[in-house]
């Protein structure tokens, strides 16, 4: 990923192992961690449209959906992420 750097992030209280984080995804995570869900959501969605199947973004969006009270959508996203990368 161009412009990516190694970083460990935490969202919804769950740490995610260190991995390259693109600046666009990093911004979404920062907004998410700041509780600015309405601002983070479209960034996650845009990131996943540009990077279909990207597991970290899928996990982050699942956490956001859970915080929004959209548990069924969160569960679907988590299943997709686990199918793509069971060890993530």
PDB file of N, CA and C in Angstrom, residues 17-77:
ATOM      1  N   UNK A  17      -4.027  -6.620  15.518  1.00  0.00           N
ATOM      2  CA  UNK A  17      -2.573  -6.781  15.401  1.00  0.00           C
ATOM      3  C   UNK A  17      -1.953  -5.747  14.465  1.00  0.00           C
ATOM      4  N   UNK A  18      -0.689  -5.458  14.699  1.00  0.00           N
ATOM      5  CA  UNK A  18       0.026  -4.457  13.908  1.00  0.00           C
ATOM      6  C   UNK A  18       0.054  -4.889  12.446  1.00  0.00           C
ATOM      7  N   UNK A  19      -0.176  -3.941  11.569  1.00  0.00           N
ATOM      8  CA  UNK A  19      -0.188  -4.191  10.142  1.00  0.00           C
ATOM      9  C   UNK A  19      -0.082  -2.856   9.431  1.00  0.00           C
ATOM     10  N   UNK A  20       0.240  -2.897   8.134  1.00  0.00           N
ATOM     11  CA  UNK A  20       0.283  -1.624   7.412  1.00  0.00           C
ATOM     12  C   UNK A  20      -1.104  -0.986   7.394  1.00  0.00           C
ATOM     13  N   UNK A  21      -1.143   0.306   7.663  1.00  0.00           N
ATOM     14  CA  UNK A  21      -2.409   1.031   7.650  1.00  0.00           C
ATOM     15  C   UNK A  21      -2.274   2.191   6.673  1.00  0.00           C
ATOM     16  N   UNK A  22      -3.107   2.169   5.631  1.00  0.00           N
ATOM     17  CA  UNK A  22      -3.094   3.252   4.648  1.00  0.00           C
ATOM     18  C   UNK A  22      -3.625   4.518   5.307  1.00  0.00           C
ATOM     19  N   UNK A  23      -3.149   5.679   4.884  1.00  0.00           N
ATOM     20  CA  UNK A  23      -3.607   6.935   5.486  1.00  0.00           C
ATOM     21  C   UNK A  23      -5.126   7.102   5.476  1.00  0.00           C
ATOM     22  N   UNK A  24      -5.787   6.668   4.404  1.00  0.00           N
ATOM     23  CA  UNK A  24      -7.239   6.817   4.319  1.00  0.00           C
ATOM     24  C   UNK A  24      -7.934   5.982   5.397  1.00  0.00           C
ATOM     25  N   UNK A  25      -7.466   4.750   5.565  1.00  0.00           N
ATOM     26  CA  UNK A  25      -8.049   3.880   6.575  1.00  0.00           C
ATOM     27  C   UNK A  25      -7.683   4.368   7.975  1.00  0.00           C
ATOM     28  N   UNK A  26      -6.474   4.851   8.125  1.00  0.00           N
ATOM     29  CA  UNK A  26      -6.041   5.386   9.421  1.00  0.00           C
ATOM     30  C   UNK A  26      -6.936   6.546   9.853  1.00  0.00           C
ATOM     31  N   UNK A  27      -7.317   7.409   8.927  1.00  0.00           N
ATOM     32  CA  UNK A  27      -8.192   8.545   9.258  1.00  0.00           C
ATOM     33  C   UNK A  27      -9.554   8.044   9.738  1.00  0.00           C
ATOM     34  N   UNK A  28     -10.088   7.043   9.074  1.00  0.00           N
ATOM     35  CA  UNK A  28     -11.371   6.470   9.496  1.00  0.00           C
ATOM     36  C   UNK A  28     -11.259   5.909  10.910  1.00  0.00           C
ATOM     37  N   UNK A  29     -10.171   5.219  11.185  1.00  0.00           N
ATOM     38  CA  UNK A  29      -9.968   4.637  12.519  1.00  0.00           C
ATOM     39  C   UNK A  29      -9.848   5.739  13.568  1.00  0.00           C
ATOM     40  N   UNK A  30      -9.133   6.808  13.252  1.00  0.00           N
ATOM     41  CA  UNK A  30      -8.997   7.915  14.199  1.00  0.00           C
ATOM     42  C   UNK A  30     -10.361   8.521  14.536  1.00  0.00           C
ATOM     43  N   UNK A  31     -11.171   8.750  13.526  1.00  0.00           N
ATOM     44  CA  UNK A  31     -12.511   9.289  13.759  1.00  0.00           C
ATOM     45  C   UNK A  31     -13.346   8.315  14.586  1.00  0.00           C
ATOM     46  N   UNK A  32     -13.240   7.049  14.259  1.00  0.00           N
ATOM     47  CA  UNK A  32     -13.973   6.000  14.978  1.00  0.00           C
ATOM     48  C   UNK A  32     -13.572   6.002  16.451  1.00  0.00           C
ATOM     49  N   UNK A  33     -12.275   6.022  16.715  1.00  0.00           N
ATOM     50  CA  UNK A  33     -11.787   6.016  18.097  1.00  0.00           C
ATOM     51  C   UNK A  33     -12.225   7.266  18.856  1.00  0.00           C
ATOM     52  N   UNK A  34     -12.409   8.356  18.146  1.00  0.00           N
ATOM     53  CA  UNK A  34     -12.853   9.612  18.762  1.00  0.00           C
ATOM     54  C   UNK A  34     -14.368   9.641  18.955  1.00  0.00           C
ATOM     55  N   UNK A  35     -15.039   8.563  18.571  1.00  0.00           N
ATOM     56  CA  UNK A  35     -16.486   8.501  18.730  1.00  0.00           C
ATOM     57  C   UNK A  35     -17.256   9.212  17.636  1.00  0.00           C
ATOM     58  N   UNK A  36     -16.574   9.592  16.578  1.00  0.00           N
ATOM     59  CA  UNK A  36     -17.204  10.318  15.469  1.00  0.00           C
ATOM     60  C   UNK A  36     -17.640   9.317  14.390  1.00  0.00           C
ATOM     61  N   UNK A  37     -18.600   8.475  14.781  1.00  0.00           N
ATOM     62  CA  UNK A  37     -19.032   7.361  13.942  1.00  0.00           C
ATOM     63  C   UNK A  37     -19.606   7.808  12.612  1.00  0.00           C
ATOM     64  N   UNK A  38     -20.394   8.864  12.621  1.00  0.00           N
ATOM     65  CA  UNK A  38     -21.018   9.346  11.388  1.00  0.00           C
ATOM     66  C   UNK A  38     -19.983   9.820  10.376  1.00  0.00           C
ATOM     67  N   UNK A  39     -18.843  10.287  10.852  1.00  0.00           N
ATOM     68  CA  UNK A  39     -17.777  10.719   9.953  1.00  0.00           C
ATOM     69  C   UNK A  39     -16.907   9.551   9.511  1.00  0.00           C
ATOM     70  N   UNK A  40     -16.706   8.583  10.393  1.00  0.00           N
ATOM     71  CA  UNK A  40     -15.869   7.425  10.079  1.00  0.00           C
ATOM     72  C   UNK A  40     -16.548   6.482   9.094  1.00  0.00           C
ATOM     73  N   UNK A  41     -17.849   6.325   9.243  1.00  0.00           N
ATOM     74  CA  UNK A  41     -18.583   5.346   8.428  1.00  0.00           C
ATOM     75  C   UNK A  41     -18.361   5.507   6.923  1.00  0.00           C
ATOM     76  N   UNK A  42     -18.571   6.689   6.330  1.00  0.00           N
ATOM     77  CA  UNK A  42     -18.388   6.786   4.882  1.00  0.00           C
ATOM     78  C   UNK A  42     -16.938   6.561   4.451  1.00  0.00           C
ATOM     79  N   UNK A  43     -15.986   6.860   5.330  1.00  0.00           N
ATOM     80  CA  UNK A  43     -14.589   6.602   4.993  1.00  0.00           C
ATOM     81  C   UNK A  43     -14.320   5.104   4.925  1.00  0.00           C
ATOM     82  N   UNK A  44     -14.867   4.354   5.876  1.00  0.00           N
ATOM     83  CA  UNK A  44     -14.733   2.892   5.825  1.00  0.00           C
ATOM     84  C   UNK A  44     -15.387   2.342   4.556  1.00  0.00           C
ATOM     85  N   UNK A  45     -16.587   2.796   4.278  1.00  0.00           N
ATOM     86  CA  UNK A  45     -17.325   2.299   3.115  1.00  0.00           C
ATOM     87  C   UNK A  45     -16.553   2.604   1.837  1.00  0.00           C
ATOM     88  N   UNK A  46     -16.066   3.822   1.707  1.00  0.00           N
ATOM     89  CA  UNK A  46     -15.284   4.218   0.520  1.00  0.00           C
ATOM     90  C   UNK A  46     -14.013   3.378   0.419  1.00  0.00           C
ATOM     91  N   UNK A  47     -13.344   3.163   1.557  1.00  0.00           N
ATOM     92  CA  UNK A  47     -12.125   2.360   1.573  1.00  0.00           C
ATOM     93  C   UNK A  47     -12.408   0.936   1.071  1.00  0.00           C
ATOM     94  N   UNK A  48     -13.496   0.351   1.557  1.00  0.00           N
ATOM     95  CA  UNK A  48     -13.816  -1.021   1.167  1.00  0.00           C
ATOM     96  C   UNK A  48     -14.271  -1.118  -0.283  1.00  0.00           C
ATOM     97  N   UNK A  49     -14.901  -0.086  -0.805  1.00  0.00           N
ATOM     98  CA  UNK A  49     -15.250  -0.084  -2.235  1.00  0.00           C
ATOM     99  C   UNK A  49     -13.990  -0.050  -3.094  1.00  0.00           C
ATOM    100  N   UNK A  50     -12.994   0.700  -2.654  1.00  0.00           N
ATOM    101  CA  UNK A  50     -11.738   0.810  -3.390  1.00  0.00           C
ATOM    102  C   UNK A  50     -10.823  -0.395  -3.157  1.00  0.00           C
ATOM    103  N   UNK A  51     -11.031  -1.104  -2.044  1.00  0.00           N
ATOM    104  CA  UNK A  51     -10.188  -2.237  -1.661  1.00  0.00           C
ATOM    105  C   UNK A  51     -11.070  -3.425  -1.263  1.00  0.00           C
ATOM    106  N   UNK A  52     -11.830  -3.960  -2.212  1.00  0.00           N
ATOM    107  CA  UNK A  52     -12.774  -5.029  -1.874  1.00  0.00           C
ATOM    108  C   UNK A  52     -12.056  -6.224  -1.243  1.00  0.00           C
ATOM    109  N   UNK A  53     -12.654  -6.738  -0.194  1.00  0.00           N
ATOM    110  CA  UNK A  53     -12.083  -7.901   0.475  1.00  0.00           C
ATOM    111  C   UNK A  53     -11.003  -7.579   1.483  1.00  0.00           C
ATOM    112  N   UNK A  54     -10.679  -6.317   1.681  1.00  0.00           N
ATOM    113  CA  UNK A  54      -9.646  -5.928   2.644  1.00  0.00           C
ATOM    114  C   UNK A  54     -10.177  -6.203   4.048  1.00  0.00           C
ATOM    115  N   UNK A  55      -9.454  -7.049   4.782  1.00  0.00           N
ATOM    116  CA  UNK A  55      -9.968  -7.592   6.038  1.00  0.00           C
ATOM    117  C   UNK A  55      -9.987  -6.568   7.172  1.00  0.00           C
ATOM    118  N   UNK A  56      -8.950  -5.796   7.358  1.00  0.00           N
ATOM    119  CA  UNK A  56      -8.918  -4.854   8.482  1.00  0.00           C
ATOM    120  C   UNK A  56     -10.056  -3.844   8.401  1.00  0.00           C
ATOM    121  N   UNK A  57     -10.261  -3.270   7.234  1.00  0.00           N
ATOM    122  CA  UNK A  57     -11.350  -2.319   7.056  1.00  0.00           C
ATOM    123  C   UNK A  57     -12.707  -2.958   7.312  1.00  0.00           C
ATOM    124  N   UNK A  58     -12.830  -4.223   6.931  1.00  0.00           N
ATOM    125  CA  UNK A  58     -14.081  -4.946   7.166  1.00  0.00           C
ATOM    126  C   UNK A  58     -14.319  -5.116   8.660  1.00  0.00           C
ATOM    127  N   UNK A  59     -13.276  -5.485   9.398  1.00  0.00           N
ATOM    128  CA  UNK A  59     -13.398  -5.613  10.859  1.00  0.00           C
ATOM    129  C   UNK A  59     -13.763  -4.272  11.498  1.00  0.00           C
ATOM    130  N   UNK A  60     -13.093  -3.217  11.073  1.00  0.00           N
ATOM    131  CA  UNK A  60     -13.365  -1.901  11.653  1.00  0.00           C
ATOM    132  C   UNK A  60     -14.807  -1.474  11.399  1.00  0.00           C
ATOM    133  N   UNK A  61     -15.278  -1.677  10.155  1.00  0.00           N
ATOM    134  CA  UNK A  61     -16.656  -1.316   9.838  1.00  0.00           C
ATOM    135  C   UNK A  61     -17.628  -2.171  10.651  1.00  0.00           C
ATOM    136  N   UNK A  62     -17.300  -3.435  10.867  1.00  0.00           N
ATOM    137  CA  UNK A  62     -18.147  -4.296  11.697  1.00  0.00           C
ATOM    138  C   UNK A  62     -18.255  -3.738  13.117  1.00  0.00           C
ATOM    139  N   UNK A  63     -17.129  -3.304  13.669  1.00  0.00           N
ATOM    140  CA  UNK A  63     -17.152  -2.710  15.011  1.00  0.00           C
ATOM    141  C   UNK A  63     -17.999  -1.458  15.067  1.00  0.00           C
ATOM    142  N   UNK A  64     -17.897  -0.649  14.032  1.00  0.00           N
ATOM    143  CA  UNK A  64     -18.701   0.565  13.963  1.00  0.00           C
ATOM    144  C   UNK A  64     -20.181   0.222  13.882  1.00  0.00           C
ATOM    145  N   UNK A  65     -20.514  -0.741  13.036  1.00  0.00           N
ATOM    146  CA  UNK A  65     -21.915  -1.156  12.906  1.00  0.00           C
ATOM    147  C   UNK A  65     -22.457  -1.654  14.248  1.00  0.00           C
ATOM    148  N   UNK A  66     -21.652  -2.380  14.978  1.00  0.00           N
ATOM    149  CA  UNK A  66     -22.069  -2.873  16.286  1.00  0.00           C
ATOM    150  C   UNK A  66     -22.344  -1.701  17.225  1.00  0.00           C
ATOM    151  N   UNK A  67     -21.478  -0.697  17.216  1.00  0.00           N
ATOM    152  CA  UNK A  67     -21.672   0.481  18.051  1.00  0.00           C
ATOM    153  C   UNK A  67     -22.920   1.264  17.637  1.00  0.00           C
ATOM    154  N   UNK A  68     -23.308   1.155  16.380  1.00  0.00           N
ATOM    155  CA  UNK A  68     -24.511   1.827  15.895  1.00  0.00           C
ATOM    156  C   UNK A  68     -25.770   1.033  16.228  1.00  0.00           C
ATOM    157  N   UNK A  69     -25.612  -0.144  16.824  1.00  0.00           N
ATOM    158  CA  UNK A  69     -26.760  -0.977  17.131  1.00  0.00           C
ATOM    159  C   UNK A  69     -27.226  -1.817  15.946  1.00  0.00           C
ATOM    160  N   UNK A  70     -26.370  -1.973  14.968  1.00  0.00           N
ATOM    161  CA  UNK A  70     -26.697  -2.724  13.756  1.00  0.00           C
ATOM    162  C   UNK A  70     -25.987  -4.087  13.804  1.00  0.00           C
ATOM    163  N   UNK A  71     -26.365  -4.880  14.795  1.00  0.00           N
ATOM    164  CA  UNK A  71     -25.672  -6.139  15.097  1.00  0.00           C
ATOM    165  C   UNK A  71     -25.728  -7.133  13.939  1.00  0.00           C
ATOM    166  N   UNK A  72     -26.832  -7.232  13.249  1.00  0.00           N
ATOM    167  CA  UNK A  72     -26.942  -8.190  12.146  1.00  0.00           C
ATOM    168  C   UNK A  72     -25.946  -7.850  11.038  1.00  0.00           C
ATOM    169  N   UNK A  73     -25.822  -6.562  10.724  1.00  0.00           N
ATOM    170  CA  UNK A  73     -24.856  -6.140   9.705  1.00  0.00           C
ATOM    171  C   UNK A  73     -23.433  -6.389  10.182  1.00  0.00           C
ATOM    172  N   UNK A  74     -23.177  -6.122  11.460  1.00  0.00           N
ATOM    173  CA  UNK A  74     -21.852  -6.373  12.026  1.00  0.00           C
ATOM    174  C   UNK A  74     -21.504  -7.851  11.926  1.00  0.00           C
ATOM    175  N   UNK A  75     -22.453  -8.709  12.242  1.00  0.00           N
ATOM    176  CA  UNK A  75     -22.205 -10.155  12.186  1.00  0.00           C
ATOM    177  C   UNK A  75     -21.898 -10.599  10.759  1.00  0.00           C
ATOM    178  N   UNK A  76     -22.612 -10.058   9.796  1.00  0.00           N
ATOM    179  CA  UNK A  76     -22.358 -10.399   8.392  1.00  0.00           C
ATOM    180  C   UNK A  76     -20.944  -9.992   7.991  1.00  0.00           C
ATOM    181  N   UNK A  77     -20.552  -8.787   8.355  1.00  0.00           N
ATOM    182  CA  UNK A  77     -19.207  -8.303   8.033  1.00  0.00           C
ATOM    183  C   UNK A  77     -18.142  -9.152   8.714  1.00  0.00           C
TER     184      UNK A  77
END
